[in-house]
Amino acid sequence: GQNIDQPTEMTATEGAIVQINCTYQTSGFNGLFWYQQHAGEAPTFLSYNVLDGLEEKGRFSSFLSRSKGYSYLLLKELQMKDSASYLCAVMDSNYQLIWGAGTKLIIKP
Amino acid sequence: IAGITQAPTSQILAAGRRMTLRCTQDMRHNAMYWYRQDLGLGLRLIHYSNTAGTTGKGEVPDGYSVSRANTDDFPLTLASAVPSQTSVYFCASSDKASGGTDTQYFGPGTRLTVL
């Protein structure tokens, strides 16, 4: 079967750095996405990785290792507004997105 | 304003009733999707449409139907609602044919409660 694993919940301090991991086992791979979802709102696109390596976008970076079936989202200089769920999703061989259950990130002052 | 709209925002429905959730996008995206999101589970694909006039089944299609008469609209119908269909429903769209990343963009969601 297809599976996306990510931690259920993480806590971090305002101004710090946090890394959210995602491991996957899917039938084929056509890219990995990270989305942010604030409580009661829609998911919004953060990043996309299809090749190995690090993609940096402001305070957020995303890393991919296809051989290890592994990705992480790195958030720097955490702000209270970063409190949200972070969803990892992999596009499989049929070009359908397989979603993880999401990681709820709690930021403390 | 460009984007995706969904209606209604929320709904309480008696079991056995028929219900249509509406979704409209103005980005001229060719592909559209319906997901449900339940606590502790990832988004699960119900149905999708890669282009107007075509539809396909996702991971959890039973009890739901869709149609895609034009590019902009993709309604989801529950023929006879059951309590297990209580969920938050998200519509999404993507520009599948452009050769880009096929990023999906989401509507604000419909919170449905079936009693």
Short mmCIF file of C-alpha atoms in Angstrom, two decimals:
data_model
loop_
_atom_site.label_atom_id
_atom_site.label_comp_id
_atom_site.label_asym_id
_atom_site.label_seq_id
_atom_site.Cartn_x
_atom_site.Cartn_y
_atom_site.Cartn_z
CA GLY A 1 0.00 0.00 0.00
CA GLN A 2 0.91 3.66 -0.18
CA ASN A 3 1.93 5.41 2.99
CA ILE A 4 3.01 8.88 4.11
CA ASP A 5 4.32 9.25 7.67
CA GLN A 6 4.84 12.46 9.55
CA PRO A 7 4.75 13.30 13.28
CA THR A 8 1.32 14.11 14.66
CA GLU A 9 2.37 17.15 16.67
CA MET A 10 5.47 19.24 17.38
CA THR A 11 6.13 22.17 19.70
CA ALA A 12 8.71 24.90 19.15
CA THR A 13 9.60 28.31 20.52
CA GLU A 14 9.10 31.64 18.78
CA GLY A 15 12.32 32.68 16.99
CA ALA A 16 13.70 29.13 16.88
CA ILE A 17 14.11 26.62 14.04
CA VAL A 18 11.99 23.48 13.58
CA GLN A 19 12.30 20.55 11.17
CA ILE A 20 9.22 18.53 10.21
CA ASN A 21 10.03 15.14 8.72
CA CYS A 22 8.06 13.13 6.17
CA THR A 23 8.77 9.59 4.98
CA TYR A 24 6.90 7.98 2.14
CA GLN A 25 6.30 4.69 0.37
CA THR A 26 4.34 5.15 -2.81
CA SER A 27 3.84 3.47 -6.17
CA GLY A 28 6.00 5.76 -8.22
CA PHE A 29 7.13 9.29 -7.53
CA ASN A 30 6.35 12.46 -9.43
CA GLY A 31 7.13 15.06 -6.84
CA LEU A 32 6.59 15.93 -3.18
CA PHE A 33 4.55 18.86 -1.92
CA TRP A 34 4.32 20.67 1.40
CA TYR A 35 1.19 22.59 2.33
CA GLN A 36 0.33 24.76 5.32
CA GLN A 37 -3.15 24.60 6.84
CA HIS A 38 -4.31 26.96 9.57
CA ALA A 39 -7.16 25.68 11.75
CA GLY A 40 -10.49 25.97 9.98
CA GLU A 41 -8.92 27.04 6.70
CA ALA A 42 -7.90 25.51 3.39
CA PRO A 43 -4.45 24.05 2.71
CA THR A 44 -2.11 26.50 0.97
CA PHE A 45 0.89 25.54 -1.15
CA LEU A 46 4.35 25.99 0.38
CA SER A 47 6.88 24.04 -1.67
CA TYR A 48 7.53 21.41 -4.31
CA ASN A 49 10.51 19.06 -4.68
CA VAL A 50 11.05 16.62 -7.52
CA LEU A 51 14.86 16.38 -7.52
CA ASP A 52 17.11 15.56 -4.57
CA GLY A 53 18.34 18.49 -2.57
CA LEU A 54 17.25 21.61 -0.77
CA GLU A 55 14.78 24.20 -2.05
CA GLU A 56 14.85 27.48 -0.14
CA LYS A 57 12.03 29.99 -0.10
CA GLY A 58 12.46 32.74 2.48
CA ARG A 59 12.13 31.37 6.01
CA PHE A 60 10.97 28.00 4.68
CA SER A 61 13.14 25.30 3.08
CA SER A 62 12.26 21.82 1.87
CA PHE A 63 14.63 18.91 1.37
CA LEU A 64 14.17 15.69 -0.61
CA SER A 65 16.04 12.39 -0.77
CA ARG A 66 14.31 10.09 -3.25
CA SER A 67 16.58 7.11 -2.46
CA LYS A 68 15.56 7.29 1.20
CA GLY A 69 11.91 8.18 0.60
CA TYR A 70 12.41 11.14 2.88
CA SER A 71 11.71 14.84 2.99
CA TYR A 72 11.75 17.56 5.59
CA LEU A 73 10.36 21.06 5.89
CA LEU A 74 12.59 23.49 7.76
CA LEU A 75 11.07 26.62 9.28
CA LYS A 76 13.44 29.32 10.53
CA GLU A 77 12.86 32.35 12.74
CA LEU A 78 9.53 30.96 13.88
CA GLN A 79 6.66 33.36 14.29
CA MET A 80 3.39 32.84 16.14
CA LYS A 81 1.56 32.90 12.80
CA ASP A 82 3.46 29.73 11.82
CA SER A 83 1.24 27.79 14.23
CA ALA A 84 -0.61 25.53 11.80
CA SER A 85 -0.69 22.01 10.43
CA TYR A 86 1.87 21.11 7.79
CA LEU A 87 0.83 18.53 5.21
CA CYS A 88 3.22 16.37 3.20
CA ALA A 89 1.90 14.92 -0.07
CA VAL A 90 3.49 12.76 -2.77
CA MET A 91 2.36 12.56 -6.38
CA ASP A 92 2.32 8.90 -7.36
CA SER A 93 2.75 7.13 -10.71
CA ASN A 94 -0.88 7.93 -11.62
CA TYR A 95 -0.28 11.63 -10.89
CA GLN A 96 -2.58 11.49 -7.88
CA LEU A 97 -1.58 13.14 -4.61
CA ILE A 98 -1.21 10.87 -1.59
CA TRP A 99 -1.49 12.87 1.61
CA GLY A 100 0.01 12.46 5.06
CA ALA A 101 -2.23 13.14 8.07
CA GLY A 102 -0.35 16.37 8.79
CA THR A 103 1.86 17.67 11.59
CA LYS A 104 0.32 20.16 13.99
CA LEU A 105 2.98 22.73 14.90
CA ILE A 106 2.49 24.65 18.13
CA ILE A 107 4.59 27.78 18.63
CA LYS A 108 5.15 28.99 22.18
CA PRO A 109 6.30 32.52 23.09
CA ILE B 1 -10.85 37.81 -7.37
CA ALA B 2 -9.24 34.74 -8.87
CA GLY B 3 -9.57 31.48 -7.02
CA ILE B 4 -11.98 28.77 -6.01
CA THR B 5 -15.31 29.26 -4.30
CA GLN B 6 -17.36 26.61 -2.53
CA ALA B 7 -20.94 26.66 -1.31
CA PRO B 8 -22.39 26.25 1.18
CA THR B 9 -19.82 27.10 3.87
CA SER B 10 -21.48 24.67 6.24
CA GLN B 11 -24.55 22.50 6.27
CA ILE B 12 -26.42 20.23 8.66
CA LEU B 13 -28.26 17.51 6.79
CA ALA B 14 -30.66 14.77 7.80
CA ALA B 15 -29.60 11.24 6.87
CA GLY B 16 -31.16 10.06 3.64
CA ARG B 17 -31.37 13.53 2.10
CA ARG B 18 -29.74 14.47 -1.19
CA MET B 19 -27.14 17.24 -1.15
CA THR B 20 -25.00 18.97 -3.77
CA LEU B 21 -21.83 20.79 -2.82
CA ARG B 22 -20.88 23.46 -5.32
CA CYS B 23 -17.39 24.36 -6.52
CA THR B 24 -16.42 27.04 -9.03
CA GLN B 25 -12.98 28.17 -10.15
CA ASP B 26 -12.02 31.10 -12.36
CA MET B 27 -8.37 30.22 -13.00
CA ARG B 28 -9.16 28.23 -16.16
CA HIS B 29 -7.51 25.19 -14.63
CA ASN B 30 -8.24 21.99 -16.53
CA ALA B 31 -8.14 19.61 -13.55
CA MET B 32 -10.43 19.67 -10.49
CA TYR B 33 -10.68 17.49 -7.41
CA TRP B 34 -12.90 16.75 -4.44
CA TYR B 35 -11.35 15.70 -1.12
CA ARG B 36 -12.69 14.96 2.30
CA GLN B 37 -10.70 15.71 5.44
CA ASP B 38 -11.35 13.87 8.69
CA LEU B 39 -9.57 14.32 12.01
CA GLY B 40 -6.40 12.24 12.20
CA LEU B 41 -6.51 11.27 8.53
CA GLY B 42 -4.91 12.80 5.49
CA LEU B 43 -6.94 14.37 2.74
CA ARG B 44 -8.66 11.60 0.78
CA LEU B 45 -9.57 11.97 -2.85
CA ILE B 46 -13.23 11.32 -3.66
CA HIS B 47 -13.45 12.11 -7.37
CA TYR B 48 -11.42 14.05 -9.88
CA SER B 49 -11.70 15.48 -13.37
CA ASN B 50 -8.68 15.98 -15.61
CA THR B 51 -10.63 18.01 -18.14
CA ALA B 52 -14.17 19.16 -18.85
CA GLY B 53 -16.39 16.25 -19.82
CA THR B 54 -14.35 13.59 -18.00
CA THR B 55 -14.37 12.34 -14.41
CA GLY B 56 -12.61 9.62 -12.44
CA LYS B 57 -12.90 7.85 -9.11
CA GLY B 58 -10.51 8.54 -6.28
CA GLU B 59 -9.77 6.62 -3.11
CA VAL B 60 -13.23 6.95 -1.48
CA PRO B 61 -15.87 7.43 -4.22
CA ASP B 62 -18.76 5.36 -2.79
CA GLY B 63 -21.87 7.41 -2.04
CA TYR B 64 -20.68 10.38 -4.10
CA SER B 65 -21.07 11.46 -7.71
CA VAL B 66 -19.66 14.33 -9.77
CA SER B 67 -20.13 15.98 -13.12
CA ARG B 68 -17.93 18.33 -15.16
CA ALA B 69 -20.09 20.04 -17.76
CA ASN B 70 -17.66 22.94 -18.21
CA THR B 71 -14.19 24.08 -17.13
CA ASP B 72 -15.28 26.19 -14.18
CA ASP B 73 -17.79 24.06 -12.24
CA PHE B 74 -17.39 20.72 -10.48
CA PRO B 75 -20.35 19.88 -8.21
CA LEU B 76 -20.26 16.95 -5.78
CA THR B 77 -23.55 15.16 -5.03
CA LEU B 78 -24.41 12.93 -2.10
CA ALA B 79 -27.41 10.95 -3.33
CA SER B 80 -28.54 9.75 0.09
CA ALA B 81 -26.43 11.14 2.93
CA VAL B 82 -25.22 8.92 5.79
CA PRO B 83 -23.60 9.97 9.10
CA SER B 84 -20.19 8.63 7.98
CA GLN B 85 -20.17 11.37 5.35
CA THR B 86 -19.85 13.97 8.08
CA SER B 87 -16.60 15.69 7.16
CA VAL B 88 -14.97 18.80 5.76
CA TYR B 89 -15.02 18.78 1.98
CA PHE B 90 -12.41 20.62 -0.06
CA CYS B 91 -12.50 21.31 -3.77
CA ALA B 92 -9.18 21.94 -5.53
CA SER B 93 -7.96 22.70 -9.01
CA SER B 94 -4.68 22.50 -10.91
CA ASP B 95 -3.25 23.39 -14.28
CA LYS B 96 -2.40 19.82 -15.21
CA ALA B 97 -1.47 20.22 -18.84
CA SER B 98 1.07 23.02 -18.63
CA GLY B 99 4.05 20.79 -17.87
CA GLY B 100 4.64 22.59 -14.60
CA THR B 101 4.42 21.30 -11.08
CA ASP B 102 0.66 20.54 -11.20
CA THR B 103 0.21 22.37 -7.90
CA GLN B 104 -3.28 22.05 -6.48
CA TYR B 105 -5.09 25.13 -5.14
CA PHE B 106 -7.88 24.69 -2.64
CA GLY B 107 -11.25 26.27 -2.01
CA PRO B 108 -12.28 27.33 1.52
CA GLY B 109 -14.12 24.08 2.25
CA THR B 110 -17.64 22.98 3.19
CA ARG B 111 -18.27 21.63 6.67
CA LEU B 112 -21.01 18.99 6.39
CA THR B 113 -22.75 17.30 9.30
CA VAL B 114 -25.11 14.41 8.63
CA LEU B 115 -27.42 13.52 11.50
#
